[in-house]
Short mmCIF file of C-alpha atoms in Angstrom, two decimals:
data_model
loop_
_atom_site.label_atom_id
_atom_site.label_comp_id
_atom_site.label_asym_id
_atom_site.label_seq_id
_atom_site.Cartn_x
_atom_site.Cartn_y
_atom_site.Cartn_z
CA UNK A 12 -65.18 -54.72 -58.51
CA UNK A 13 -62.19 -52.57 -58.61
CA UNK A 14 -62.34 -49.28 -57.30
CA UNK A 15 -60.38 -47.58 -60.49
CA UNK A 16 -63.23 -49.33 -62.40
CA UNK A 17 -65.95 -47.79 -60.20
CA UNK A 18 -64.12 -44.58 -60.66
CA UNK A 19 -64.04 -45.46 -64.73
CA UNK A 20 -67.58 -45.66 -64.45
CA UNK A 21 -67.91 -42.15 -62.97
CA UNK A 22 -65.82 -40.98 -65.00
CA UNK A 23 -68.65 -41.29 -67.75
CA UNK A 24 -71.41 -39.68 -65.71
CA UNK A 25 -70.66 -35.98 -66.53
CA UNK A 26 -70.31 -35.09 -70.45
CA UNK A 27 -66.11 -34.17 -70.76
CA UNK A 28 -64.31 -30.58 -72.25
CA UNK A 29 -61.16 -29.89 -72.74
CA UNK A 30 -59.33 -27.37 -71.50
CA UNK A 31 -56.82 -24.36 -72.59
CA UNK A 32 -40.40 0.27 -63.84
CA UNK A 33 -37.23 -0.34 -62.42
CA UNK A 34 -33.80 0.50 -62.96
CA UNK A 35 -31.71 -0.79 -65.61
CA UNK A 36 -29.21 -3.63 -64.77
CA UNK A 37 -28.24 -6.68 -65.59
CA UNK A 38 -28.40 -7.99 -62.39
CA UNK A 39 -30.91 -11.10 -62.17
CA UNK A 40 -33.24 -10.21 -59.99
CA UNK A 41 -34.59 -12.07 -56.45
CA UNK A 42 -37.67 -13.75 -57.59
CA UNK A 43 -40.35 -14.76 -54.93
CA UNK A 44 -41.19 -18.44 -55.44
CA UNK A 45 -43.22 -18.46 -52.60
CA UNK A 46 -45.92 -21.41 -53.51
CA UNK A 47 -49.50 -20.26 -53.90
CA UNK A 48 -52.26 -22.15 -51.65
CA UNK A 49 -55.65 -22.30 -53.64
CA UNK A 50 -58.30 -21.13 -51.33
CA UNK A 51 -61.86 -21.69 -52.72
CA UNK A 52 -62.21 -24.05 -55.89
CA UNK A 53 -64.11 -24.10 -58.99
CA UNK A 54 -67.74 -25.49 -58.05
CA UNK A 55 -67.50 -23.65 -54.64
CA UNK A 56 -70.56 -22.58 -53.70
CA UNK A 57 -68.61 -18.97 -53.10
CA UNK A 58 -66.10 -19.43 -55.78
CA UNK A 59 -67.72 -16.36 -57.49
CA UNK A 60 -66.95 -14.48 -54.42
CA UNK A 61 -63.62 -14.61 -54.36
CA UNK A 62 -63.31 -13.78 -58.24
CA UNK A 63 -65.37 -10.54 -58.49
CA UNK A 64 -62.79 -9.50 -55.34
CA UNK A 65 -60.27 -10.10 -57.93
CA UNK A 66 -61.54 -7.89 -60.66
CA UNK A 67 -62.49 -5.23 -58.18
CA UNK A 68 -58.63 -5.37 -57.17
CA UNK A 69 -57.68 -4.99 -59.99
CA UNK A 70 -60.32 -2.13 -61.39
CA UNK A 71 -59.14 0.00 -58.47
CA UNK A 72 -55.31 -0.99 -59.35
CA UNK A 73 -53.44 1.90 -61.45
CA UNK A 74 -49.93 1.28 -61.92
CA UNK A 75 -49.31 -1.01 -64.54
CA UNK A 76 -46.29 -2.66 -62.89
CA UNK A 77 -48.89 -3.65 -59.84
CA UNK A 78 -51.16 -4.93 -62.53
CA UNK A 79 -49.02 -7.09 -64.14
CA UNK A 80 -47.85 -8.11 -61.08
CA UNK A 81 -51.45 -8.98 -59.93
CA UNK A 82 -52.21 -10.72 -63.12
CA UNK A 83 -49.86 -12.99 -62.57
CA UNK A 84 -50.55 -13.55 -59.21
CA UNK A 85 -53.75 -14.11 -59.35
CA UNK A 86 -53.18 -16.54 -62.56
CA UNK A 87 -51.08 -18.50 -60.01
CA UNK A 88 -53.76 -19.12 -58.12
CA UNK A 89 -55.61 -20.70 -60.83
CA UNK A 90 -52.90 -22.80 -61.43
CA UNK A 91 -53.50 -24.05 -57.43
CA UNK A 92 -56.59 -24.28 -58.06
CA UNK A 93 -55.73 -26.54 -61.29
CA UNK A 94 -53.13 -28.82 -58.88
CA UNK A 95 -55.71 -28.70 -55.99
CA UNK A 96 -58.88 -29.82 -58.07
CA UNK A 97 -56.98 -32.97 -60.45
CA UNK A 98 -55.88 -34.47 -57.05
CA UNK A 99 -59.31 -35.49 -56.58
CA UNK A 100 -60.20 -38.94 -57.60
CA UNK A 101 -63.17 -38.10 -59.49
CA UNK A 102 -61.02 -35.01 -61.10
CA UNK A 103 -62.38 -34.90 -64.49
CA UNK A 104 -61.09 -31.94 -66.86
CA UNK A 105 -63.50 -30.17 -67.55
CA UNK A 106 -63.84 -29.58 -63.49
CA UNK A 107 -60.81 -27.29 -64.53
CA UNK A 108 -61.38 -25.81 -67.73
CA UNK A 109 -62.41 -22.37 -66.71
CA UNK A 110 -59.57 -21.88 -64.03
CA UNK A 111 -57.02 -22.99 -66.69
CA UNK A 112 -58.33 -20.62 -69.47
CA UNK A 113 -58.60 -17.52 -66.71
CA UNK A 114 -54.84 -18.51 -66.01
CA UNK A 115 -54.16 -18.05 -69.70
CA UNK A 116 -56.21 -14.90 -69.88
CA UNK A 117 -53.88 -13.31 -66.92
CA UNK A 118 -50.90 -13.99 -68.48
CA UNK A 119 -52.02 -12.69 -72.00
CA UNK A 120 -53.15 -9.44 -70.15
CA UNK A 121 -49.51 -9.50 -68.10
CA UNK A 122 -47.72 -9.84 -71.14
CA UNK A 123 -49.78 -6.97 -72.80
CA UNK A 124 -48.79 -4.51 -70.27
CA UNK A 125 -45.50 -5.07 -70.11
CA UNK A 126 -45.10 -5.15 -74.07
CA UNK A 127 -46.97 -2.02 -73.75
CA UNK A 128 -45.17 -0.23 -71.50
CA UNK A 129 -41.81 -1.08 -73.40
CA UNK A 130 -43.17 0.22 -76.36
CA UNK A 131 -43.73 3.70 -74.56
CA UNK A 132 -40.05 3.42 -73.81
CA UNK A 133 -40.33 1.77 -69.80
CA UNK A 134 -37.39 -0.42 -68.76
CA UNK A 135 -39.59 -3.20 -67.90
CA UNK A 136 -36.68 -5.78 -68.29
CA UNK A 137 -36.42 -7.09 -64.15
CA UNK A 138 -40.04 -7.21 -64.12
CA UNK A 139 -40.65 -8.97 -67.29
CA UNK A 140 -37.80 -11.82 -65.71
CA UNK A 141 -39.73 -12.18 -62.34
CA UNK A 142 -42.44 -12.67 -64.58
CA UNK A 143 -41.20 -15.18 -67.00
CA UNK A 144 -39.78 -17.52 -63.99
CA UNK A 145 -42.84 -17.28 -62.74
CA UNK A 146 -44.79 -18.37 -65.73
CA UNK A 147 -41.70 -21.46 -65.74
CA UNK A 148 -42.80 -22.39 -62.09
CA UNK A 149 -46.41 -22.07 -63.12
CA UNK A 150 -46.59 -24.47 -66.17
CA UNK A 151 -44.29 -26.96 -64.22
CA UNK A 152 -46.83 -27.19 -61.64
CA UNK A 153 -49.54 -27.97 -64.45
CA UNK A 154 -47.60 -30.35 -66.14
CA UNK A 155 -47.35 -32.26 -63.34
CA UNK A 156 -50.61 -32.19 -61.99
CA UNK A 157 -51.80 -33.62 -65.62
CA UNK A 158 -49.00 -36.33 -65.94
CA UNK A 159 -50.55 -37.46 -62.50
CA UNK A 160 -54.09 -37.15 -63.98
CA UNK A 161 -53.11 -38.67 -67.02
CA UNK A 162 -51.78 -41.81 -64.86
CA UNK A 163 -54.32 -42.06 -62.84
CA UNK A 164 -56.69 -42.39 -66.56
CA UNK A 165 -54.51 -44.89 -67.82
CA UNK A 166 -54.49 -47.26 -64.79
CA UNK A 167 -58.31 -46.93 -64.31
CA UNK A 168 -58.18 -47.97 -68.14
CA UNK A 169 -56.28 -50.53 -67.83
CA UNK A 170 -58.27 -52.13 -64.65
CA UNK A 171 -61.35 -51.50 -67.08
CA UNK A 172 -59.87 -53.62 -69.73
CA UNK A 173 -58.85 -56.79 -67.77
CA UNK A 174 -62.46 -56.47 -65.99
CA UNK A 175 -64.11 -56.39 -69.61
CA UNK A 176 -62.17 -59.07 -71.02
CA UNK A 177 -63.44 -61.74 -68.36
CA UNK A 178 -66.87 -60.69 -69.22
CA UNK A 179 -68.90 -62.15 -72.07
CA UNK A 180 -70.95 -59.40 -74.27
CA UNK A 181 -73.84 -60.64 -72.29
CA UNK A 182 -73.08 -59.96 -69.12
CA UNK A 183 -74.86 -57.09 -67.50
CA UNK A 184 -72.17 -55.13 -66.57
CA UNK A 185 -70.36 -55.16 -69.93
CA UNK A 186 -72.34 -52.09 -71.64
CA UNK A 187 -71.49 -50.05 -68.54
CA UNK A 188 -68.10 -50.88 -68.63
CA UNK A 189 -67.81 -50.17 -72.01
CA UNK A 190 -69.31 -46.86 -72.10
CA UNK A 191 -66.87 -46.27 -69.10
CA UNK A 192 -63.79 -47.21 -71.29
CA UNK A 193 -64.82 -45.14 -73.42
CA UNK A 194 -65.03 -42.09 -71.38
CA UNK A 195 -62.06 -42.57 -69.50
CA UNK A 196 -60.17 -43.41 -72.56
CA UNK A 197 -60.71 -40.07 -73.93
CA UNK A 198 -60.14 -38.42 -70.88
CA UNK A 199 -56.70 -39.60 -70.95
CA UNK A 200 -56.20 -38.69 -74.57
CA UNK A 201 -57.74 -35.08 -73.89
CA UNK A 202 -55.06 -34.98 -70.81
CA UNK A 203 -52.07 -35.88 -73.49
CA UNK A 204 -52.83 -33.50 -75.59
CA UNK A 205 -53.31 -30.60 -72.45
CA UNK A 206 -49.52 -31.90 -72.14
CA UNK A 207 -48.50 -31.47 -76.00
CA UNK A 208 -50.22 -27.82 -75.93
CA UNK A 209 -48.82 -26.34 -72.82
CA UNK A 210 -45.69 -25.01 -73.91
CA UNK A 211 -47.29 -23.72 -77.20
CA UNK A 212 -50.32 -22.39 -75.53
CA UNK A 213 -47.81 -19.90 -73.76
CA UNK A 214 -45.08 -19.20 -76.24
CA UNK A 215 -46.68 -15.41 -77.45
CA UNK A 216 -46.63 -14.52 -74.09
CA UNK A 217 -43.30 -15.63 -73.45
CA UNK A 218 -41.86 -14.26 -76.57
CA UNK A 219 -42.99 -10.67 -74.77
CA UNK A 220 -41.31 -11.41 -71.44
CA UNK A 221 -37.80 -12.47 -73.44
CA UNK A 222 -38.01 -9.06 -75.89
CA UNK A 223 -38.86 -7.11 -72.32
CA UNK A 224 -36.26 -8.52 -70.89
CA UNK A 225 -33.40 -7.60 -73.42
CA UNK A 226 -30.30 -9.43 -74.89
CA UNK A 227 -28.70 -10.07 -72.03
CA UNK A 228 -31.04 -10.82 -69.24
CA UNK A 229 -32.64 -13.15 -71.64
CA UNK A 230 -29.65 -15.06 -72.50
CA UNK A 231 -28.46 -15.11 -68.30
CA UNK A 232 -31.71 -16.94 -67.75
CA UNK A 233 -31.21 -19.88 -70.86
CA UNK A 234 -27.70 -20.36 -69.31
CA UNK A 235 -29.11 -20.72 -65.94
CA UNK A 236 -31.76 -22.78 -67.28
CA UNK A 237 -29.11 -25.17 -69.33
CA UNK A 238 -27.14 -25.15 -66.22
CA UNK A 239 -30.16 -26.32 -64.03
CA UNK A 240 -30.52 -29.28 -66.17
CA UNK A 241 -27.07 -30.39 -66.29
CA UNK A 242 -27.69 -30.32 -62.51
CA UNK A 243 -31.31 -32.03 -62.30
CA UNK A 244 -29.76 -34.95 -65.08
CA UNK A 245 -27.10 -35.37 -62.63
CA UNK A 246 -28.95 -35.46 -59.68
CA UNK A 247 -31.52 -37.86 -61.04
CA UNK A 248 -28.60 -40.03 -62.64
CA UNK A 249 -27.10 -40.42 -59.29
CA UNK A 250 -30.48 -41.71 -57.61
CA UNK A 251 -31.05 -44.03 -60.62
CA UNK A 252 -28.23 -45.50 -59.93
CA UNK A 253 -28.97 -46.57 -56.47
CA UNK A 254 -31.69 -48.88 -57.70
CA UNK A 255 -30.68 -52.12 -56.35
CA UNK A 256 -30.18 -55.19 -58.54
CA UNK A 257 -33.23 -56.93 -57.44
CA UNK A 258 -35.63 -53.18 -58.14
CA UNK A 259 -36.96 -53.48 -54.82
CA UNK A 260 -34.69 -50.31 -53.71
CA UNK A 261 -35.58 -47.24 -55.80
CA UNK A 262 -34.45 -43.88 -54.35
CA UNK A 263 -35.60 -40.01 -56.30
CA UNK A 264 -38.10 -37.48 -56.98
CA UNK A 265 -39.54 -39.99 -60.05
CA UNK A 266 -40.22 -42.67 -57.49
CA UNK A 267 -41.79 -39.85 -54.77
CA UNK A 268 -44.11 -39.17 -57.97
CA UNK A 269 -45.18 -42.66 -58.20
CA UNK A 270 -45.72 -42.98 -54.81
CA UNK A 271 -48.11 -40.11 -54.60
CA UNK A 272 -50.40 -41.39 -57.74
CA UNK A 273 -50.45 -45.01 -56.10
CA UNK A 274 -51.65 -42.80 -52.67
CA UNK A 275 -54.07 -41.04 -54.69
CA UNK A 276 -55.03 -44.61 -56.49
CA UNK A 277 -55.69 -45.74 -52.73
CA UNK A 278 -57.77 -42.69 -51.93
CA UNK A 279 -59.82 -43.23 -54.66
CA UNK A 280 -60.83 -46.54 -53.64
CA UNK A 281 -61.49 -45.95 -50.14
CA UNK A 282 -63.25 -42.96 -51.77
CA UNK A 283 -65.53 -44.97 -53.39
CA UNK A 284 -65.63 -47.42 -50.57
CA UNK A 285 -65.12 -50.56 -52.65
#
């Protein structure tokens, strides 16, 4: 039997959830896009551990630049966390639920402070645009991690649906199989809509970071943003077009994508050692 339909059939075992002061100028400011490494994950035995360390850091943490700073940082490591745990073949959302709602819950609280401290009349600007471009980074990291967990639904589906329709309603593995579409159907819905809510989920707390940020800073970063795309659309129309005639060429970043999911396709096979 296929492996994606063993891992359909897993995916049915566990009940599912769905997720979700510095100087004025308007010089953009050098942002630190250093990646984040997850260290423990969710379901670590010492997970705990390494989250009360984060809310004793921050309990002993007074400045409130630091501790927006820290919220954010420590909200990208739930987004890690997030990328690390759906790379799994058994990945199932709800295996990521609380890390994504934490990584809501430091933003919120990062967007707080810095609305608050404008309101007392702080020139939060810089830090509320290192913030924002982090947030950016952050939800581009989730949205890939769930296109790649929504793929890797839809092609167990699929494998699920081809297996079922060579099976008569008799057969003993059709009820399993069934219950297993069924499951892994709505898993992939569940992911689709994680997709259609990101941006929304985060658009309060990005409305604070573009106020903080003022006018001008605010409008720098759509231009750069607008200008980025220009770029990326050029970029990836160049690479389309060195698909040769016969498809069996395909050069870009969408193609490294679909590489990766196939990889982690493979890995959940030998995974399951079918």
């Amino acid at each position: 039997m296929s492996k994606f339909i063993i891992a359909g059939i897993m995916f049915m075992t566990v009940p599912f959830a769905t997720f979700a002061q510095t100087s004025a100028t308007t010089a953009v400011p050098t942002i630190d896009t250093t990646v984040v490494k997850s260290g423990l994950l969710p379901g670590d035995l010492l997970y705990f551990l390494d989250r009360w360390a984060e809310a004793l850091n921050m309990a002993i943490t007074i400045n409130s630049e630091k501790k927006a700073r820290k919220h954010l940082e420590y909200a990208l490591e739930r987004v890690a966390e997030v990328d690390e745990v759906l790379k799994k073949p058994t990945a199932k959302l709800e295996h990521v639920e609380k890390a994504k709602s934490n990584f809501e819950e430091r933003v919120a609280k990062a967007a707080s402070i810095v609305n608050e401290e404008k309101n007392k009349g702080a020139d939060v600007a810089i830090l509320a645009r290192e913030l924002d471009d982090k947030l950016d980074d952050a939800k581009e990291t989730i949205r890939k991690a769930l296109k790649k967990h929504e793929y890797a639904s839809s092609v167990a589906e699929s494998e699920i649906r081809e297996k079922l329709a060579t099976l008569s309603v008799e057969d003993s593995q059709f009820k399993g199989l069934t219950q297993a579409l069924e499951s892994i159907t709505k898993e992939k819905s569940d992911t689709k809509k994680e997709l259609d809510d990101l941006d929304a989920d985060m658009d309060d707390e990005q409305e604070f970071f573009e106020e903080a940020m003022g006018k001008e800073l605010s409008a720098q970063k759509h231009m750069e943003q607008n200008e980025n795309r220009i770029r990326e659309n050029a970029i990836r129309d160049m690479e389309m077009s060195e698909i040769d005639i016969d498809g069996m060429d395909i050069d870009g970043d969408d193609v490294d994508d679909l590489e990766d999911m196939i990889k982690r396709g493979e890995r959940m096979m030998d995974d399951l050692n079918i």
